[in-house]
mmCIF file of C-alpha atoms in Angstrom:
data_model
loop_
_atom_site.group_PDB
_atom_site.id
_atom_site.type_symbol
_atom_site.label_atom_id
_atom_site.label_comp_id
_atom_site.label_asym_id
_atom_site.label_seq_id
_atom_site.Cartn_x
_atom_site.Cartn_y
_atom_site.Cartn_z
ATOM 1 C CA MET A 1 -0.230 -0.132 -0.203
ATOM 2 C CA LYS A 2 2.837 2.088 0.590
ATOM 3 C CA LYS A 3 4.721 1.259 -2.567
ATOM 4 C CA LYS A 4 0.995 3.323 -3.999
ATOM 5 C CA MET A 5 1.018 6.563 -2.273
ATOM 6 C CA ASN A 6 3.266 8.413 -4.265
ATOM 7 C CA GLN A 7 2.165 12.068 -3.986
ATOM 8 C CA ARG A 8 2.287 14.665 -0.849
ATOM 9 C CA PHE A 9 -0.359 14.985 1.952
ATOM 10 C CA PRO A 10 -0.824 17.746 4.283
ATOM 11 C CA ARG A 11 0.477 17.201 7.873
ATOM 12 C CA THR A 12 -1.069 19.266 10.656
ATOM 13 C CA ARG A 13 1.212 19.767 14.462
ATOM 14 C CA ARG A 14 0.933 22.053 17.414
ATOM 15 C CA ASP A 15 4.567 23.043 16.364
ATOM 16 C CA SER A 16 3.913 23.331 12.537
ATOM 17 C CA LEU A 17 2.113 23.013 9.451
ATOM 18 C CA GLU A 18 4.578 21.527 6.272
ATOM 19 C CA TYR A 19 4.317 18.639 4.244
ATOM 20 C CA TYR A 20 5.922 14.916 4.881
ATOM 21 C CA ASP A 21 6.631 12.045 1.695
ATOM 22 C CA PRO A 22 4.338 9.227 2.875
ATOM 23 C CA LYS A 23 7.917 6.763 1.842
ATOM 24 C CA SER A 24 8.522 8.130 5.235
ATOM 25 C CA ASP A 25 7.322 4.396 7.889
ATOM 26 C CA LYS A 26 7.057 7.010 10.800
ATOM 27 C CA GLU A 27 4.643 9.874 8.986
ATOM 28 C CA PHE A 28 2.614 7.174 7.079
ATOM 29 C CA ASP A 29 1.908 5.665 10.608
ATOM 30 C CA TYR A 30 0.747 8.953 12.054
ATOM 31 C CA LEU A 31 -1.742 9.158 9.090
ATOM 32 C CA LEU A 32 -2.445 5.300 8.949
ATOM 33 C CA CYS A 33 -3.592 6.029 13.159
ATOM 34 C CA ASP A 34 -5.215 8.778 12.320
ATOM 35 C CA LEU A 35 -7.892 7.432 9.791
ATOM 36 C CA LYS A 36 -7.956 4.202 11.612
ATOM 37 C CA TYR A 37 -9.245 6.165 14.986
ATOM 38 C CA VAL A 38 -11.307 8.076 12.805
ATOM 39 C CA ALA A 39 -13.126 5.007 11.584
ATOM 40 C CA ASN A 40 -13.442 3.577 14.677
ATOM 41 C CA LEU A 41 -15.877 6.413 15.664
ATOM 42 C CA GLY A 42 -18.176 5.412 13.084
ATOM 43 C CA ASN A 43 -17.221 7.834 10.354
ATOM 44 C CA ARG A 44 -15.306 7.574 7.063
ATOM 45 C CA PHE A 45 -13.699 9.730 4.345
ATOM 46 C CA TRP A 46 -14.493 10.556 0.793
ATOM 47 C CA ASN A 47 -12.819 11.767 -1.988
ATOM 48 C CA THR A 48 -14.289 13.399 -5.098
ATOM 49 C CA THR A 49 -12.886 14.584 -8.575
ATOM 50 C CA GLN A 50 -14.312 16.078 -11.576
ATOM 51 C CA PHE A 51 -13.922 13.825 -14.624
ATOM 52 C CA SER A 52 -12.575 16.420 -16.651
ATOM 53 C CA LEU A 53 -8.623 17.317 -17.723
ATOM 54 C CA CYS A 54 -8.556 20.393 -15.155
ATOM 55 C CA SER A 55 -5.533 22.227 -14.126
ATOM 56 C CA VAL A 56 -4.327 22.546 -10.404
ATOM 57 C CA GLY A 57 -1.731 25.371 -10.790
ATOM 58 C CA GLY A 58 -3.476 27.579 -9.147
ATOM 59 C CA SER A 59 -5.966 28.221 -11.242
ATOM 60 C CA ASP A 60 -10.029 27.275 -11.242
ATOM 61 C CA TYR A 61 -11.366 23.850 -11.763
ATOM 62 C CA GLY A 62 -13.616 25.340 -15.007
ATOM 63 C CA GLU A 63 -16.261 27.669 -14.512
ATOM 64 C CA ALA A 64 -18.153 28.091 -10.898
ATOM 65 C CA GLU A 65 -21.138 27.282 -10.707
ATOM 66 C CA GLU A 66 -23.809 29.710 -9.146
ATOM 67 C CA GLU A 67 -25.211 29.546 -5.586
ATOM 68 C CA SER A 68 -28.508 27.399 -5.517
ATOM 69 C CA SER A 69 -31.331 29.651 -4.460
ATOM 70 C CA GLU A 70 -32.769 26.556 -2.212
ATOM 71 C CA LEU A 71 -29.467 27.312 0.079
ATOM 72 C CA ILE A 72 -29.684 30.784 -0.118
ATOM 73 C CA GLU A 73 -33.321 30.877 0.898
ATOM 74 C CA TYR A 74 -32.357 28.348 3.815
ATOM 75 C CA ASP A 75 -29.410 30.868 4.891
ATOM 76 C CA ALA A 76 -32.039 33.476 5.316
ATOM 77 C CA SER A 77 -34.591 31.353 6.933
ATOM 78 C CA LEU A 78 -31.914 31.096 9.901
ATOM 79 C CA ASP A 79 -33.049 32.268 13.066
ATOM 80 C CA TYR A 80 -29.811 34.028 14.383
ATOM 81 C CA LEU A 81 -26.425 35.179 12.635
ATOM 82 C CA CYS A 82 -24.456 32.490 15.115
ATOM 83 C CA ASN A 83 -26.551 29.627 13.326
ATOM 84 C CA LEU A 84 -24.514 30.366 9.787
ATOM 85 C CA SER A 85 -21.567 27.746 9.872
ATOM 86 C CA PRO A 86 -18.245 29.725 8.924
ATOM 87 C CA HIS A 87 -17.813 28.299 5.816
ATOM 88 C CA ARG A 88 -20.996 29.262 4.381
ATOM 89 C CA PHE A 89 -20.066 32.407 5.005
ATOM 90 C CA GLN A 90 -16.287 32.907 4.156
ATOM 91 C CA ALA A 91 -16.922 31.459 1.006
ATOM 92 C CA LEU A 92 -20.548 33.188 -0.045
ATOM 93 C CA TYR A 93 -20.524 36.089 1.990
ATOM 94 C CA ALA A 94 -17.062 37.370 3.823
ATOM 95 C CA SER A 95 -16.294 39.213 0.588
ATOM 96 C CA LYS A 96 -19.280 40.834 0.277
ATOM 97 C CA LEU A 97 -19.255 42.910 3.733
ATOM 98 C CA PRO A 98 -16.829 45.852 3.744
ATOM 99 C CA GLN A 99 -14.665 46.463 7.187
ATOM 100 C CA SER A 100 -16.752 49.466 8.285
ATOM 101 C CA ILE A 101 -19.304 51.821 6.895
ATOM 102 C CA THR A 102 -19.351 55.831 7.828
ATOM 103 C CA GLY A 103 -22.946 56.126 9.249
ATOM 104 C CA GLU A 104 -23.484 58.619 5.858
ATOM 105 C CA GLU A 105 -23.459 55.726 3.849
ATOM 106 C CA PHE A 106 -25.637 53.382 5.648
ATOM 107 C CA MET A 107 -28.324 56.442 6.030
ATOM 108 C CA GLU A 108 -27.924 57.060 2.059
ATOM 109 C CA LYS A 109 -27.411 53.192 1.464
ATOM 110 C CA TYR A 110 -30.478 51.657 3.426
ATOM 111 C CA GLY A 111 -32.022 55.011 4.974
ATOM 112 C CA ASP A 112 -32.945 53.626 8.490
ATOM 113 C CA HIS A 113 -31.767 50.624 10.565
ATOM 114 C CA GLY A 114 -34.771 49.903 11.986
ATOM 115 C CA ASP A 115 -34.070 50.147 16.105
ATOM 116 C CA SER A 116 -35.723 52.955 17.880
ATOM 117 C CA VAL A 117 -33.653 53.377 20.987
ATOM 118 C CA THR A 118 -30.362 53.919 19.319
ATOM 119 C CA ILE A 119 -30.109 57.246 16.291
ATOM 120 C CA ILE A 120 -26.788 56.698 13.229
ATOM 121 C CA ASN A 121 -24.498 59.593 13.633
ATOM 122 C CA LYS A 122 -23.844 60.388 10.139
ATOM 123 C CA LYS A 123 -20.010 61.579 11.020
ATOM 124 C CA GLY A 124 -19.404 58.063 12.572
ATOM 125 C CA THR A 125 -18.030 55.068 11.241
ATOM 126 C CA TYR A 126 -19.309 51.794 12.033
ATOM 127 C CA HIS A 127 -17.825 48.382 11.591
ATOM 128 C CA ILE A 128 -19.348 45.803 9.862
ATOM 129 C CA MET A 129 -17.005 42.339 9.177
ATOM 130 C CA ALA A 130 -15.427 41.748 12.932
ATOM 131 C CA PRO A 131 -18.965 42.045 14.551
ATOM 132 C CA THR A 132 -20.325 40.141 11.871
ATOM 133 C CA LYS A 133 -18.178 37.112 11.735
ATOM 134 C CA HIS A 134 -17.953 37.136 15.668
ATOM 135 C CA PRO A 135 -21.372 35.579 16.204
ATOM 136 C CA ILE A 136 -20.755 33.151 13.057
ATOM 137 C CA TYR A 137 -17.006 31.843 14.173
ATOM 138 C CA GLU A 138 -18.013 32.283 18.100
ATOM 139 C CA ASN A 139 -21.018 29.211 17.805
ATOM 140 C CA PHE A 140 -18.189 27.389 16.372
ATOM 141 C CA ARG A 141 -15.786 27.771 19.123
ATOM 142 C CA VAL A 142 -17.722 26.514 21.690
ATOM 143 C CA GLN A 143 -19.057 23.457 20.219
ATOM 144 C CA ALA A 144 -15.423 23.064 19.704
ATOM 145 C CA PHE A 145 -14.752 23.617 22.993
ATOM 146 C CA LYS A 146 -17.468 21.430 24.502
ATOM 147 C CA ALA A 147 -16.812 18.620 21.839
ATOM 148 C CA LEU A 148 -12.497 18.962 23.508
ATOM 149 C CA LEU A 149 -14.034 18.915 27.150
ATOM 150 C CA THR A 150 -15.491 15.334 26.473
ATOM 151 C CA ALA A 151 -11.971 13.752 24.650
ATOM 152 C CA THR A 152 -9.970 12.246 26.523
ATOM 153 C CA PRO A 153 -7.600 14.080 29.197
ATOM 154 C CA SER A 154 -4.093 15.041 27.350
ATOM 155 C CA GLU A 155 -1.839 17.319 26.170
ATOM 156 C CA GLU A 156 -3.426 17.851 22.880
ATOM 157 C CA GLN A 157 -6.538 18.555 24.239
ATOM 158 C CA VAL A 158 -6.035 21.451 26.941
ATOM 159 C CA ILE A 159 -3.811 22.962 24.107
ATOM 160 C CA GLY A 160 -6.860 23.118 21.755
ATOM 161 C CA LEU A 161 -8.719 24.445 24.557
ATOM 162 C CA GLY A 162 -6.226 27.497 25.118
ATOM 163 C CA GLU A 163 -5.932 27.926 21.520
ATOM 164 C CA LEU A 164 -9.922 28.467 21.348
ATOM 165 C CA MET A 165 -9.998 30.633 24.191
ATOM 166 C CA TYR A 166 -7.461 33.022 22.682
ATOM 167 C CA GLN A 167 -9.626 32.915 19.723
ATOM 168 C CA CYS A 168 -12.835 34.024 20.969
ATOM 169 C CA HIS A 169 -10.728 36.610 23.145
ATOM 170 C CA ASP A 170 -9.142 37.581 20.266
ATOM 171 C CA SER A 171 -12.533 37.973 18.035
ATOM 172 C CA TYR A 172 -14.549 39.667 20.979
ATOM 173 C CA SER A 173 -11.789 42.513 20.954
ATOM 174 C CA ALA A 174 -11.951 43.170 17.456
ATOM 175 C CA CYS A 175 -15.215 44.049 17.922
ATOM 176 C CA GLY A 176 -14.843 46.667 20.628
ATOM 177 C CA LEU A 177 -16.054 45.106 23.088
ATOM 178 C CA GLY A 178 -12.927 44.621 25.560
ATOM 179 C CA SER A 179 -11.214 46.418 27.321
ATOM 180 C CA ASP A 180 -7.294 47.966 27.936
ATOM 181 C CA GLY A 181 -6.947 45.805 31.693
ATOM 182 C CA THR A 182 -8.264 42.337 29.987
ATOM 183 C CA ASP A 183 -6.514 42.546 27.303
ATOM 184 C CA ARG A 184 -3.240 42.998 29.005
ATOM 185 C CA LEU A 185 -4.068 40.476 31.673
ATOM 186 C CA VAL A 186 -4.399 38.333 28.213
ATOM 187 C CA GLN A 187 -1.180 39.392 26.935
ATOM 188 C CA LYS A 188 0.909 38.793 29.737
ATOM 189 C CA MET A 189 -0.942 35.083 29.552
ATOM 190 C CA GLU A 190 0.413 34.444 25.940
ATOM 191 C CA ARG A 191 3.763 36.053 26.700
ATOM 192 C CA LEU A 192 4.165 33.313 29.201
ATOM 193 C CA LYS A 193 2.962 30.253 26.975
ATOM 194 C CA HIS A 194 5.741 31.305 23.783
ATOM 195 C CA SER A 195 8.483 32.152 26.376
ATOM 196 C CA LYS A 196 11.430 30.458 26.059
ATOM 197 C CA THR A 197 12.781 30.601 29.191
ATOM 198 C CA GLU A 198 9.326 29.891 30.723
ATOM 199 C CA ASN A 199 8.279 25.999 31.602
ATOM 200 C CA GLY A 200 4.369 27.890 30.671
ATOM 201 C CA THR A 201 1.649 25.718 32.271
ATOM 202 C CA LEU A 202 -0.890 27.735 31.102
ATOM 203 C CA TYR A 203 -2.757 27.249 27.753
ATOM 204 C CA GLY A 204 -5.306 30.350 27.155
ATOM 205 C CA ALA A 205 -7.255 32.420 28.754
ATOM 206 C CA LYS A 206 -10.105 35.085 27.657
ATOM 207 C CA ILE A 207 -12.310 38.070 28.387
ATOM 208 C CA THR A 208 -15.446 36.931 30.769
ATOM 209 C CA GLY A 209 -18.040 38.663 32.862
ATOM 210 C CA GLY A 210 -21.082 40.858 31.676
ATOM 211 C CA GLY A 211 -20.779 43.755 29.240
ATOM 212 C CA SER A 212 -16.755 44.872 28.701
ATOM 213 C CA GLY A 213 -15.737 41.696 30.843
ATOM 214 C CA GLY A 214 -13.583 42.900 33.757
ATOM 215 C CA THR A 215 -13.356 39.686 34.353
ATOM 216 C CA VAL A 216 -10.140 37.121 32.129
ATOM 217 C CA CYS A 217 -10.989 33.155 32.911
ATOM 218 C CA VAL A 218 -7.548 30.772 32.542
ATOM 219 C CA ILE A 219 -6.951 27.329 31.501
ATOM 220 C CA GLY A 220 -4.275 25.900 32.962
ATOM 221 C CA ARG A 221 -2.553 22.944 34.500
ATOM 222 C CA SER A 222 -3.222 22.095 37.836
ATOM 223 C CA SER A 223 0.021 22.272 39.473
ATOM 224 C CA LEU A 224 2.140 24.553 41.804
ATOM 225 C CA ARG A 225 3.880 26.175 38.664
ATOM 226 C CA SER A 226 0.556 27.055 37.673
ATOM 227 C CA SER A 227 -0.612 29.290 40.621
ATOM 228 C CA GLU A 228 2.848 31.093 40.418
ATOM 229 C CA GLN A 229 2.437 31.899 37.211
ATOM 230 C CA ILE A 230 -1.063 33.466 38.349
ATOM 231 C CA LEU A 231 0.637 35.219 41.191
ATOM 232 C CA GLU A 232 4.082 36.438 38.834
ATOM 233 C CA ILE A 233 1.118 37.876 36.261
ATOM 234 C CA GLN A 234 -0.935 39.450 39.199
ATOM 235 C CA ARG A 235 2.541 40.821 39.944
ATOM 236 C CA LYS A 236 3.158 42.165 37.259
ATOM 237 C CA TYR A 237 -0.128 43.730 36.263
ATOM 238 C CA LYS A 238 -0.075 45.498 39.712
ATOM 239 C CA GLU A 239 3.441 46.978 39.087
ATOM 240 C CA ALA A 240 2.331 48.177 35.475
ATOM 241 C CA THR A 241 -0.894 49.949 36.621
ATOM 242 C CA GLY A 242 -1.191 50.372 40.623
ATOM 243 C CA PHE A 243 -4.214 48.146 40.486
ATOM 244 C CA MET A 244 -3.805 44.419 42.010
ATOM 245 C CA PRO A 245 -6.165 42.405 40.779
ATOM 246 C CA TYR A 246 -8.733 39.443 42.330
ATOM 247 C CA VAL A 247 -7.630 36.042 41.814
ATOM 248 C CA PHE A 248 -10.063 33.086 42.553
ATOM 249 C CA GLU A 249 -10.100 29.505 41.659
ATOM 250 C CA GLY A 250 -13.743 27.829 40.155
ATOM 251 C CA SER A 251 -17.194 29.182 40.185
ATOM 252 C CA SER A 252 -17.414 32.597 41.448
ATOM 253 C CA PRO A 253 -17.839 33.891 44.540
ATOM 254 C CA GLY A 254 -21.151 35.005 43.944
ATOM 255 C CA ALA A 255 -22.798 31.477 42.610
ATOM 256 C CA GLY A 256 -20.960 29.743 45.385
ATOM 257 C CA LYS A 257 -22.520 32.090 47.888
ATOM 258 C CA PHE A 258 -25.743 32.777 46.762
ATOM 259 C CA GLY A 259 -26.637 30.429 44.572
ATOM 260 C CA TYR A 260 -28.922 30.918 41.674
ATOM 261 C CA LEU A 261 -32.409 31.620 40.843
ATOM 262 C CA LYS A 262 -34.641 29.580 38.146
ATOM 263 C CA ILE A 263 -36.691 31.798 36.358
ATOM 264 C CA ARG A 264 -39.891 29.915 34.424
ATOM 265 C CA LYS A 265 -42.243 31.237 31.986
ATOM 266 C CA ASN A 266 -45.674 30.979 32.794
ATOM 267 C CA SER A 267 -48.122 29.606 30.671
ATOM 268 C CA ALA A 268 -50.818 32.243 29.215
ATOM 269 C CA PRO A 269 -53.951 31.853 31.301
ATOM 270 C CA PRO A 270 -56.932 30.164 28.997
ATOM 271 C CA PRO A 271 -59.221 32.454 27.384
ATOM 272 C CA THR A 272 -61.790 33.261 28.964
#
């Protein structure tokens, strides 16, 4: 089987993205193990190609098909923007959205935004791309995070969880909803993670809390080293800002001390 595999396959590792030759027994075994694992989960891969002469040197595979009207109608029927899949957004809608638009341009093109509470500042500039992308990709990240939590505990698992948290934070901040303080804390976490002199045991961090945050959630190895690194970040933050961050573990003191409330929606009374 190995002799028939004469192409080059992409290899993705946490430390690099490159290509490898399947003639290498070690790398080919990695591929076989991955495929076997997926098969054991009841899944399968298929590969399809067009049955015509084509070039793969960067040009298109013939003329692009027009987007199916049924798929467009399906996208329009979604209740929330977050229900749109990232690949659908990227393939069809991303190129049509501007990075930003001025209030005057918006009013000239659309007239009104249908909101009786807020007003449009004609001289203001409004970001479009980042706030549109955020709920779409954030929903996908949350689902991926949930799936990773149920995986077998491993170094790769916690690295993946941490990376998702960093992506969540960057996406939220790109919408203009973050704060200087939380950004500073997350950046310090990242420096520790990528430091060559530190044995980093903190894997990810993101803004959390209501509104514009105020709190940073951190994921790390349950060890003395992690606690030491948290305290070191706390100390450096105080040196830089004059404020001492409060550190707590697990659930917030509010939920732990006061519990939570269940809110039930009363059914409508029967018509009289």
